[in-house]
Each structure stands twice: as structure tokens, then as C-alpha cells.
Coordinates of C-alpha atoms and ligand atoms in Angstrom, one line a residue:
M1 CA 0.2 -0.1 0.0
S2 CA 2.9 2.6 -0.3
R3 CA 3.2 4.9 -2.6
L4 CA 7.1 5.4 -2.0
P5 CA 9.0 5.3 -5.5
E6 CA 10.4 1.5 -6.0
S7 CA 13.6 3.7 -6.5
E8 CA 13.9 4.8 -2.8
A9 CA 12.4 1.5 -2.1
S10 CA 15.5 0.1 -3.1
Y11 CA 18.4 1.9 -2.6
D12 CA 17.2 1.4 1.4
R13 CA 18.2 -2.6 0.1
Q14 CA 21.2 -1.6 -0.6
R15 CA 22.0 0.3 2.9
L16 CA 21.4 -2.8 4.7
H17 CA 23.4 -5.2 1.9
Q18 CA 25.7 -2.6 3.4
W19 CA 25.7 -1.7 6.3
L20 CA 26.0 -5.8 6.6
A21 CA 29.1 -6.0 4.7
G22 CA 30.5 -3.8 7.3
R23 CA 29.9 -0.4 4.6
A24 CA 27.4 0.8 6.3
R25 CA 27.5 3.0 10.0
A26 CA 24.3 3.0 12.2
D27 CA 25.1 4.8 15.2
G28 CA 23.2 5.4 18.0
V29 CA 21.0 2.6 16.1
G30 CA 19.3 0.0 18.5
R31 CA 21.0 -3.2 18.0
R32 CA 17.3 -4.3 17.8
D33 CA 16.1 -2.5 15.1
L34 CA 18.8 -3.3 13.0
L35 CA 18.5 -6.8 13.9
K36 CA 14.6 -6.2 13.1
L37 CA 15.7 -5.2 10.0
V38 CA 18.2 -7.7 9.0
A39 CA 15.1 -10.8 10.3
A40 CA 12.6 -9.3 7.9
A41 CA 14.9 -8.7 5.1
G42 CA 15.8 -13.3 5.2
L43 CA 19.8 -11.8 5.7
V44 CA 21.9 -14.0 8.2
S45 CA 24.9 -12.3 9.6
A46 CA 27.2 -10.8 13.2
V47 CA 25.8 -8.2 14.1
P48 CA 28.3 -5.8 15.0
A49 CA 28.4 -4.5 19.0
G50 CA 28.1 -2.0 20.1
L51 CA 25.2 -0.1 19.3
A52 CA 23.5 -0.1 22.8
A53 CA 21.6 2.9 23.4
S54 CA 23.5 5.4 25.6
P55 CA 21.7 6.1 29.3
A56 CA 19.1 8.6 30.0
G57 CA 19.6 12.6 30.0
A58 CA 16.9 14.5 30.4
A59 CA 15.1 17.4 28.1
D60 CA 12.4 19.5 28.9
G61 CA 9.7 21.2 26.6
G62 CA 11.1 24.9 25.7
I63 CA 9.3 27.1 22.9
V64 CA 10.2 30.8 22.2
K65 CA 8.1 32.1 20.8
P66 CA 4.2 33.4 22.1
L67 CA 1.8 30.7 22.0
P68 CA -1.4 32.4 22.4
P69 CA -4.4 29.5 23.0
E70 CA -6.7 31.3 19.7
W71 CA -3.8 30.3 17.5
F72 CA -2.4 27.2 19.1
T73 CA -2.5 24.2 20.6
V74 CA 0.4 22.8 22.7
H75 CA 1.0 19.1 22.6
G76 CA 3.6 18.6 25.2
T77 CA 7.2 20.3 23.6
N78 CA 5.0 20.9 20.1
A79 CA 2.3 23.8 19.4
E80 CA 0.0 22.9 17.2
S81 CA -1.4 25.4 14.5
R82 CA -5.5 25.9 14.7
F83 CA -7.1 25.8 11.4
E84 CA -9.3 29.2 11.6
A85 CA -6.1 30.8 12.8
F86 CA -4.9 31.1 8.9
A87 CA -7.4 32.3 8.1
G88 CA -7.2 36.0 6.2
T89 CA -3.6 35.9 6.6
G90 CA -2.6 35.9 3.3
F91 CA -1.0 32.5 1.5
T92 CA 2.4 31.7 3.5
T93 CA 1.4 31.4 7.7
P94 CA 3.0 34.7 9.8
V95 CA 6.3 33.4 11.6
S96 CA 3.3 34.6 14.9
R97 CA 0.7 31.6 14.1
F98 CA 4.2 29.0 12.6
F99 CA 3.3 24.8 14.3
V100 CA 5.8 24.5 16.5
R101 CA 7.6 20.7 16.8
N102 CA 10.6 20.3 18.9
H103 CA 12.0 17.0 20.0
T104 CA 13.0 18.8 23.2
K105 CA 13.5 22.8 23.1
T106 CA 14.8 25.1 21.0
P107 CA 18.1 26.4 22.3
L108 CA 19.5 29.5 21.7
L109 CA 22.2 29.7 19.2
D110 CA 24.8 33.2 18.9
A111 CA 24.3 33.6 14.9
A112 CA 27.2 35.3 14.9
A113 CA 29.5 31.8 17.0
W114 CA 27.2 29.9 14.6
K115 CA 30.0 27.9 12.4
L116 CA 28.3 24.6 10.1
N117 CA 30.9 21.4 10.5
I118 CA 30.9 19.7 6.8
W119 CA 32.7 15.7 7.2
G120 CA 33.2 12.6 6.1
D121 CA 34.2 10.4 3.7
G122 CA 32.3 11.3 1.1
L123 CA 35.1 15.0 0.5
T124 CA 37.0 14.9 -1.0
G125 CA 39.6 17.2 0.9
G126 CA 38.6 17.1 4.7
A127 CA 36.4 19.0 6.5
R128 CA 35.0 22.0 5.7
E129 CA 33.5 25.1 8.3
F130 CA 31.7 28.1 7.1
T131 CA 30.5 30.9 8.7
L132 CA 26.7 32.4 8.5
A133 CA 29.0 34.8 6.4
D134 CA 30.0 32.3 3.8
L135 CA 26.3 31.0 3.5
R136 CA 25.8 34.4 2.9
R137 CA 28.7 35.0 -0.5
C138 CA 26.0 32.2 -1.8
K139 CA 24.2 32.8 -4.3
P140 CA 20.9 33.1 -2.5
V141 CA 17.9 30.7 -3.8
T142 CA 13.6 31.4 -1.8
R143 CA 11.7 28.0 -2.1
T144 CA 8.2 28.5 -1.5
A145 CA 6.3 25.6 0.3
F146 CA 4.9 24.4 3.5
V147 CA 7.0 22.2 6.6
E148 CA 3.6 19.7 7.9
C149 CA 4.6 16.9 9.7
A150 CA 4.7 13.6 8.7
G151 CA 2.7 13.0 11.2
N152 CA 0.4 15.1 10.8
A153 CA -3.8 15.4 11.3
R154 CA -3.6 11.5 12.7
N155 CA -5.6 11.7 15.4
F156 CA -8.2 11.5 12.7
F157 CA -6.9 7.7 12.9
K158 CA -8.9 7.2 16.0
T159 CA -11.7 9.8 15.9
Q160 CA -12.8 8.5 12.0
Q161 CA -10.7 4.9 12.2
G162 CA -11.4 4.1 14.9
Q163 CA -7.8 2.6 15.5
A164 CA -5.7 5.2 17.5
A165 CA -1.9 5.2 16.6
S166 CA 1.2 7.1 18.7
G167 CA 2.8 10.3 19.0
T168 CA 1.2 13.8 19.0
P169 CA -2.3 14.2 18.2
W170 CA -2.2 16.5 15.5
T171 CA -4.7 17.7 13.8
T172 CA -4.4 19.6 11.1
G173 CA -2.9 22.3 11.8
A174 CA 1.4 20.0 12.6
I175 CA 1.5 22.5 8.8
G176 CA 3.0 26.3 8.0
T177 CA 3.6 27.5 4.2
A178 CA 6.8 30.7 4.2
H179 CA 8.9 31.4 1.7
W180 CA 12.6 30.3 2.8
R181 CA 14.9 31.7 1.7
G182 CA 19.0 30.4 1.8
A183 CA 22.0 29.0 -0.4
R184 CA 21.5 25.9 -2.8
L185 CA 22.8 22.9 -0.2
S186 CA 24.3 21.8 -3.7
D187 CA 26.3 24.3 -4.1
V188 CA 28.2 24.3 0.0
L189 CA 29.0 21.0 -0.8
R190 CA 31.0 22.0 -4.3
K191 CA 32.3 25.0 -2.1
A192 CA 33.1 21.2 0.9
G193 CA 35.1 19.3 -2.4
L194 CA 31.8 16.9 -2.7
S195 CA 33.5 13.1 -3.5
D196 CA 31.3 11.7 -7.0
R197 CA 30.9 9.0 -4.7
A198 CA 28.9 10.1 -1.6
V199 CA 25.7 8.9 -1.2
D200 CA 23.5 10.1 1.1
I201 CA 24.4 13.0 4.2
M202 CA 23.2 13.1 7.0
P203 CA 22.0 17.3 8.4
R204 CA 22.6 16.9 12.8
G205 CA 21.0 19.5 15.2
L206 CA 22.7 21.4 17.8
D207 CA 19.3 21.5 19.3
D208 CA 19.8 18.3 22.8
E209 CA 19.7 14.8 22.5
Y210 CA 16.9 13.4 22.2
V211 CA 15.6 10.5 25.6
T212 CA 12.4 9.1 25.8
S213 CA 10.2 9.1 29.1
N214 CA 11.4 4.8 29.1
G215 CA 14.8 5.8 29.5
T216 CA 15.8 6.1 25.5
N217 CA 18.3 8.3 24.1
Y218 CA 18.4 8.5 20.9
G219 CA 21.0 10.9 20.8
R220 CA 20.7 14.7 18.4
V221 CA 18.1 15.0 16.2
R222 CA 19.5 14.0 13.0
R223 CA 18.8 11.7 9.8
P224 CA 19.8 10.8 6.4
M225 CA 19.1 11.9 3.2
P226 CA 20.3 10.7 0.0
I227 CA 23.0 12.3 -2.2
A228 CA 20.0 12.9 -4.6
K229 CA 18.0 14.9 -2.9
A230 CA 20.6 16.4 -1.2
L231 CA 21.4 18.1 -4.1
D232 CA 18.0 19.0 -6.4
D233 CA 16.4 20.7 -4.3
V234 CA 17.3 21.0 -0.1
I235 CA 18.4 25.2 1.4
L236 CA 20.8 26.0 3.8
A237 CA 17.4 28.1 5.1
Y238 CA 18.2 31.7 7.3
E239 CA 15.9 33.3 6.4
M240 CA 11.9 32.7 6.8
N241 CA 9.1 35.1 5.3
G242 CA 11.7 37.5 4.3
G243 CA 13.9 38.4 8.5
P244 CA 16.2 36.1 10.3
L245 CA 15.2 32.3 11.6
P246 CA 13.1 32.8 13.9
P247 CA 14.8 30.6 17.4
D248 CA 12.1 28.3 16.8
H249 CA 12.0 27.5 13.7
G250 CA 16.0 26.7 14.2
H251 CA 18.2 29.9 14.3
P252 CA 19.6 30.8 13.0
V253 CA 20.3 27.8 9.8
R254 CA 18.0 24.8 9.2
L255 CA 17.4 23.2 6.6
L256 CA 14.7 23.2 4.2
A257 CA 13.8 19.5 1.9
P258 CA 10.6 20.6 0.3
S259 CA 8.0 18.6 -0.5
W260 CA 9.2 15.4 1.9
V261 CA 8.6 14.7 5.5
G262 CA 9.0 17.4 7.9
I263 CA 12.2 15.4 10.1
S264 CA 14.4 15.9 6.6
S265 CA 14.1 19.7 7.8
I266 CA 16.3 19.5 10.1
K267 CA 16.2 22.9 12.2
W268 CA 19.4 24.1 14.6
L269 CA 21.9 23.9 11.9
G270 CA 25.3 22.0 13.7
D271 CA 27.2 19.4 11.4
I272 CA 26.3 17.5 7.9
E273 CA 28.6 14.2 7.2
V274 CA 28.6 13.6 3.5
S275 CA 29.2 9.5 2.9
T276 CA 30.4 7.7 0.9
V277 CA 28.3 4.8 2.4
P278 CA 24.7 4.6 3.5
L279 CA 23.8 5.2 7.4
Y280 CA 21.1 5.0 9.5
S281 CA 19.7 6.7 13.2
P282 CA 16.5 6.5 14.3
W283 CA 15.0 8.6 12.1
N284 CA 15.2 6.8 8.9
T285 CA 15.0 3.1 11.1
D286 CA 12.7 3.1 13.9
F287 CA 11.0 6.2 13.4
Y288 CA 10.1 7.4 9.9
R289 CA 8.7 3.9 8.3
L290 CA 5.2 3.0 8.2
Y291 CA 4.3 0.3 10.5
G292 CA 1.1 -2.4 10.5
D293 CA -0.9 -5.2 9.5
A294 CA -0.7 -3.5 6.2
Y295 CA 3.4 -3.5 5.7
P296 CA 6.1 -5.8 5.6
P297 CA 7.7 -5.9 9.6
E298 CA 11.1 -4.1 9.1
G299 CA 8.5 -1.4 7.9
S300 CA 8.4 0.4 4.5
A301 CA 10.8 3.0 3.5
P302 CA 12.0 5.7 4.7
L303 CA 9.3 8.1 4.2
T304 CA 10.3 10.5 1.5
R305 CA 7.5 12.9 -0.1
Q306 CA 4.0 14.5 2.0
T307 CA 1.5 13.3 0.8
L308 CA -2.7 15.4 -0.4
K309 CA -5.3 17.2 2.2
S310 CA -7.2 19.4 2.7
A311 CA -8.9 21.7 5.5
F312 CA -11.2 24.6 6.8
E313 CA -9.5 27.2 7.9
L314 CA -13.1 26.7 11.5
P315 CA -12.3 25.5 13.9
L316 CA -14.0 21.6 14.7
N317 CA -17.2 21.9 16.3
A318 CA -18.1 25.0 15.7
T319 CA -21.5 27.7 15.6
L320 CA -22.9 28.6 12.3
S321 CA -26.2 30.9 12.1
G322 CA -29.0 28.9 9.7
R323 CA -29.5 31.8 9.0
T324 CA -27.0 33.5 7.4
R325 CA -24.8 32.3 4.6
H326 CA -21.2 31.8 5.1
R327 CA -18.5 32.1 2.7
L328 CA -16.3 28.6 4.1
T329 CA -12.2 28.7 3.6
G330 CA -10.3 26.9 3.9
R331 CA -6.6 25.5 2.5
A332 CA -5.6 22.2 0.2
W333 CA -1.9 20.9 -0.8
S334 CA 0.0 17.9 -2.4
A335 CA 3.4 17.3 -2.2
E336 CA 3.3 15.4 -5.5
G337 CA 1.5 18.5 -7.7
A338 CA -0.5 21.5 -7.5
I339 CA -3.7 21.6 -6.3
T340 CA -6.0 21.7 -9.3
R341 CA -9.9 21.0 -7.4
V342 CA -11.0 21.0 -4.2
E343 CA -14.1 19.3 -3.7
V344 CA -17.2 20.8 -0.9
S345 CA -19.8 18.5 0.8
T346 CA -21.8 20.2 3.2
D347 CA -24.2 17.2 3.6
G348 CA -21.9 14.6 5.3
G349 CA -20.8 13.5 1.8
A350 CA -24.0 12.8 -0.1
S351 CA -22.9 15.4 -2.6
W352 CA -20.4 18.0 -3.5
R353 CA -19.7 20.9 -5.8
S354 CA -16.3 22.5 -6.7
A355 CA -14.9 25.3 -4.2
Q356 CA -13.3 28.0 -6.0
L357 CA -9.6 27.7 -5.5
H358 CA -8.1 31.4 -5.3
D359 CA -3.7 30.3 -6.1
H360 CA -1.9 28.2 -8.0
G361 CA 0.0 27.1 -5.1
Q362 CA 2.8 24.7 -6.5
R363 CA 3.7 21.2 -5.9
G364 CA 5.2 21.3 -1.8
S365 CA 3.2 24.8 -1.1
W366 CA -0.7 24.6 -0.8
T367 CA -3.5 25.8 -1.8
R368 CA -6.5 28.5 -0.7
W369 CA -10.0 27.2 -1.6
S370 CA -13.7 29.1 0.0
T371 CA -16.7 27.6 -0.7
P372 CA -19.9 29.6 0.4
W373 CA -22.6 27.8 2.8
K374 CA -26.0 28.6 3.9
P375 CA -26.9 26.0 6.3
G376 CA -31.2 26.1 6.6
R377 CA -32.6 23.6 10.1
P378 CA -30.5 23.6 12.4
G379 CA -28.7 20.6 13.8
P380 CA -25.5 18.9 13.7
A381 CA -24.1 18.6 10.9
E382 CA -20.6 17.5 8.3
L383 CA -18.7 19.4 6.3
L384 CA -16.2 17.8 4.3
S385 CA -12.9 18.6 1.7
R386 CA -11.5 16.2 -0.7
A387 CA -8.8 17.6 -2.3
T388 CA -7.3 16.3 -6.3
D389 CA -3.4 17.0 -7.7
S390 CA -2.5 17.4 -11.0
T391 CA -1.7 13.4 -10.3
G392 CA -5.2 12.9 -10.4
R393 CA -4.1 11.4 -6.7
T394 CA -7.9 12.5 -4.8
Q395 CA -8.0 11.8 -1.3
P396 CA -9.4 8.7 -0.6
E397 CA -12.2 7.5 2.2
T398 CA -9.6 6.1 4.3
T399 CA -6.2 5.6 5.3
V400 CA -4.3 2.8 5.6
F401 CA -3.7 2.0 9.1
N402 CA 0.4 2.5 9.7
T403 CA 1.4 2.3 14.3
Q404 CA 3.2 5.6 14.4
G405 CA -0.2 6.9 12.5
Y406 CA 2.4 9.2 10.0
L407 CA 0.6 10.7 5.8
F408 CA -2.9 10.6 7.0
D409 CA -4.5 11.9 3.9
A410 CA -8.3 11.0 4.2
V411 CA -11.0 13.0 3.5
V412 CA -11.9 15.1 7.7
R413 CA -15.2 14.4 7.9
H414 CA -15.1 17.7 10.0
P415 CA -18.3 18.4 13.0
V416 CA -19.9 21.8 13.1
T417 CA -23.0 22.6 14.8
V418 CA -26.0 25.1 12.8
S419 CA -27.7 26.9 15.3
Ligands
LIG1 N1 17.0 19.9 14.5 C1 16.0 19.9 14.4 N2 14.9 19.7 13.8 C2 14.3 19.7 14.2 C3 13.4 18.5 14.9 C4 14.3 18.7 15.6 O1 13.4 17.8 16.8 N3 15.0 19.1 16.3 N4 12.0 18.9 13.9 C5 11.0 17.8 12.8 C6 10.1 17.9 12.9 S1 9.4 16.4 13.2 C7 9.6 18.6 12.3 S2 8.0 18.2 11.7 C8 9.9 20.1 11.5 C9 8.8 21.3 12.2 O2 10.2 22.2 11.9 P1 9.0 23.9 12.7 O3 9.6 23.4 14.0 O4 10.1 25.0 12.0 O5 7.8 23.9 12.2 O6 11.2 20.0 12.7 C10 11.7 19.4 12.3 N5 13.3 19.3 12.0
LIG2 MO1 7.1 16.4 12.3

């Protein structure tokens, strides 16, 4: 049921073979998790020792910017944007309303003292350091793109499909769209002396090590990325919506990987390993694969692109007067293509009509839409929106369950009360 490109699945198998042959690195990946992968791939081999988890530490939540309750719902160390708070904000999401997903807490870093260390056997020379001024000397580019958590809308697995997934119970607000400006990662890697034998990069954040409540220390947030994506459209962003990158969003520099799951866009970037052998971290073995009855025991291939969704700029369980003509507004987005159609149902899915589209949002960003509605009879009602993108894909009625609740793409049934 996975829609991941076959190339990524075979790349992942190759990674595993290389690891078994002692040619791939897996620091900080639980031994049990690699054994699981090995067993599932039907491979028999001795697993190197020394992969045990480190001792536990402590981590508190901590987001720097204000989180007014009319704009955010706080879930532990994370803040979800209220989708209704996007109404009237224009195409991009103001920093003040942009969701925050922190594994630990926002570190306060000094841009003047900051350095990015690029290192590894995938460089022709040795390690290289880049200051912010060095990055600014590269030709700046702007990417208009959403950052969306892979688990966005996870809570609807429970409320609509009766199967709860583990993880932050996001509704649809773990997304925001911004203009991100910075240096092309490809330019910086070339300046660092990229070898044509490099296959993976591993960007890593400067925030605290991630320690779970049961004491497993996963180390600093890091996730490998194939060199093909790194050289394609990824940037080292130092500006968001025309201002310096704010503390909660990665100050002074974050990676920005358009269309890919949010975890690919590593914040508070400290170093990037460039490797001639495939790399693993818990973020491409344990996390960010699809596990569950519909998937193989080792899970799907590591997640790459986000999926297709839409939402109303209206609170869940909003009350609307039955006698007024309302203008229902919302947004739709896809990581695969531009949004070409949004249909709305105000009768629980019995009949549908096309909404008006207000943007030519490209793949990896979103499109605003609206439709008028005069509810009439008082009582409970369900509003549905259903997006289609330029690949011809339409949001389905249900999403095949995965245990960590990633990539929910089904039509959301949005309850309201007509008064
Ligand atoms: N260093 C670091 N980078 C990170 C994270 C993190 O906790 N630490 N969270 C990731 C996840 S899971 C997501 S969804 C996005 C969220 O980006 P935002 O907080 O700017 O909205 O950042 C990603 N980059
Ligand atoms: Mo995420």
C-alpha cells in the first residue's frame, strides 16, 4: 500500500546489504531495530556489537515565541497551529502562527559564533567549516514551501477510523507555508569538495539529545538523506518570510527539504556528514517508516514525500448560524503536484460541489479555496473537503493504518453545529 517510489525501496535494501557487509554506518540505531530489519530482509549475519543505547538524561519542553491559545494548541514540547487562525493571513503563514515541532527544546544560538561543520569520507579534502557570512556569499535562492510533520492529522486515525496511533495527536495544524531563503545545499557541498562517490548526507541539529520518557537516548536529531535529494532542491535557510530565521524554527540556519516529511528539514543545523556508505539513524529506522498489519515487519522504506490533504479554516465543532450565508474557506496541499480541484460537501458526503481556488500553489506548497454556504436547518452537520492534485490523485475516504500514524490523507469529516 506504500506509494513510495520503488527506487527508494531498492536503495534502502542496498543500504541494508552494505551495512551487513560492514560498509554502512549505524551509530545510535538500536541493535534490536537493525536485527528486525535484517530478519525481515531474510538475511543472516552477525550484528556488530556496541549499538546499545546510552544512559538516560532529562529534557524539558521549551518554545520561545508566545503561544496564544487562539492560535495554538500545545501538545507537550510541540505547538499545533489552529487551522482557523490561518484565515485571512494571506498565502504564507506568519511566524507568529507557524506550528513548532520540537523533540526537546529550542536552543538559543548566537548567529555570529555559529559554524556549520561539513565532514566525512564523501568529501575529497578534509572537513570544512562555514560561517553564516560564508553561506550568505553563496547565491541566495527562495523556496516557497510548506513544512509539514509526517504525523499531521494523525488524530483522525482514532476519531474517524477507530484505531489510535502513537505520537502527538495532531489534527490538521502541523503545517505552515513560508518563503525560505538561503544557500543551495548543492553549492555548499561543492564548495566543501563533494566526492562523486558520496551516497548519503546526515544533517544533525544542535538541540539537546532526544531522550524518551522510558530513558532511551537517541542522540541528537539527525536523519540521513540520499545525495540525489540533497543536490536537487534542498537549501540551507537563514531567512523565513523575509526576516532572520526565528529561534523556534532553527535559528540561525536550518535545512529546508521541499515536499519531504518535516523531519528532513533539520533545525539548528550544526554539522552534516557526507558519506560514501549509506547511513542510518533512529529517524530512518525506528521512526518515519510505516509499520503495521499492512506493512512488512521491517516497515516501509523510509518516508520521503508528504501526501495530499485539505482543511477548513474553521474550528472543529464550530457553531454557525443557519440563517446567514457563510463563506467557508480552507487550504489544500500536495507534495506530488499542484492542487487542481477541491470539492466540498456540507451534507456529510452525500453531495459535492467544486470550491473556488484562489492560488496556483505548486507542488510542495498550498492553495487557498472558498465556497459559500447557507446552512438552513439547525442541528449537527458534517463538512467535508476533498482535494485532487495534478497527478490525478484525490483524497481517499480512509487511510490504511500505520502504528505511528504517518501520512494520513483521507477526507476529514469536520463536525459543526448549525444554530
Ligand atoms: N534539530 C531539530 N530539527 C528538527 C526537529 C527537531 O526536533 N530538532 N523536528 C523536526 C520535525 S519532526 C518537524 S515536523 C519540523 C518542524 O519544523 P518547525 O518547528 O519549524 O515547524 O522540524 C524538524 N526538524
Ligand atoms: Mo515532524
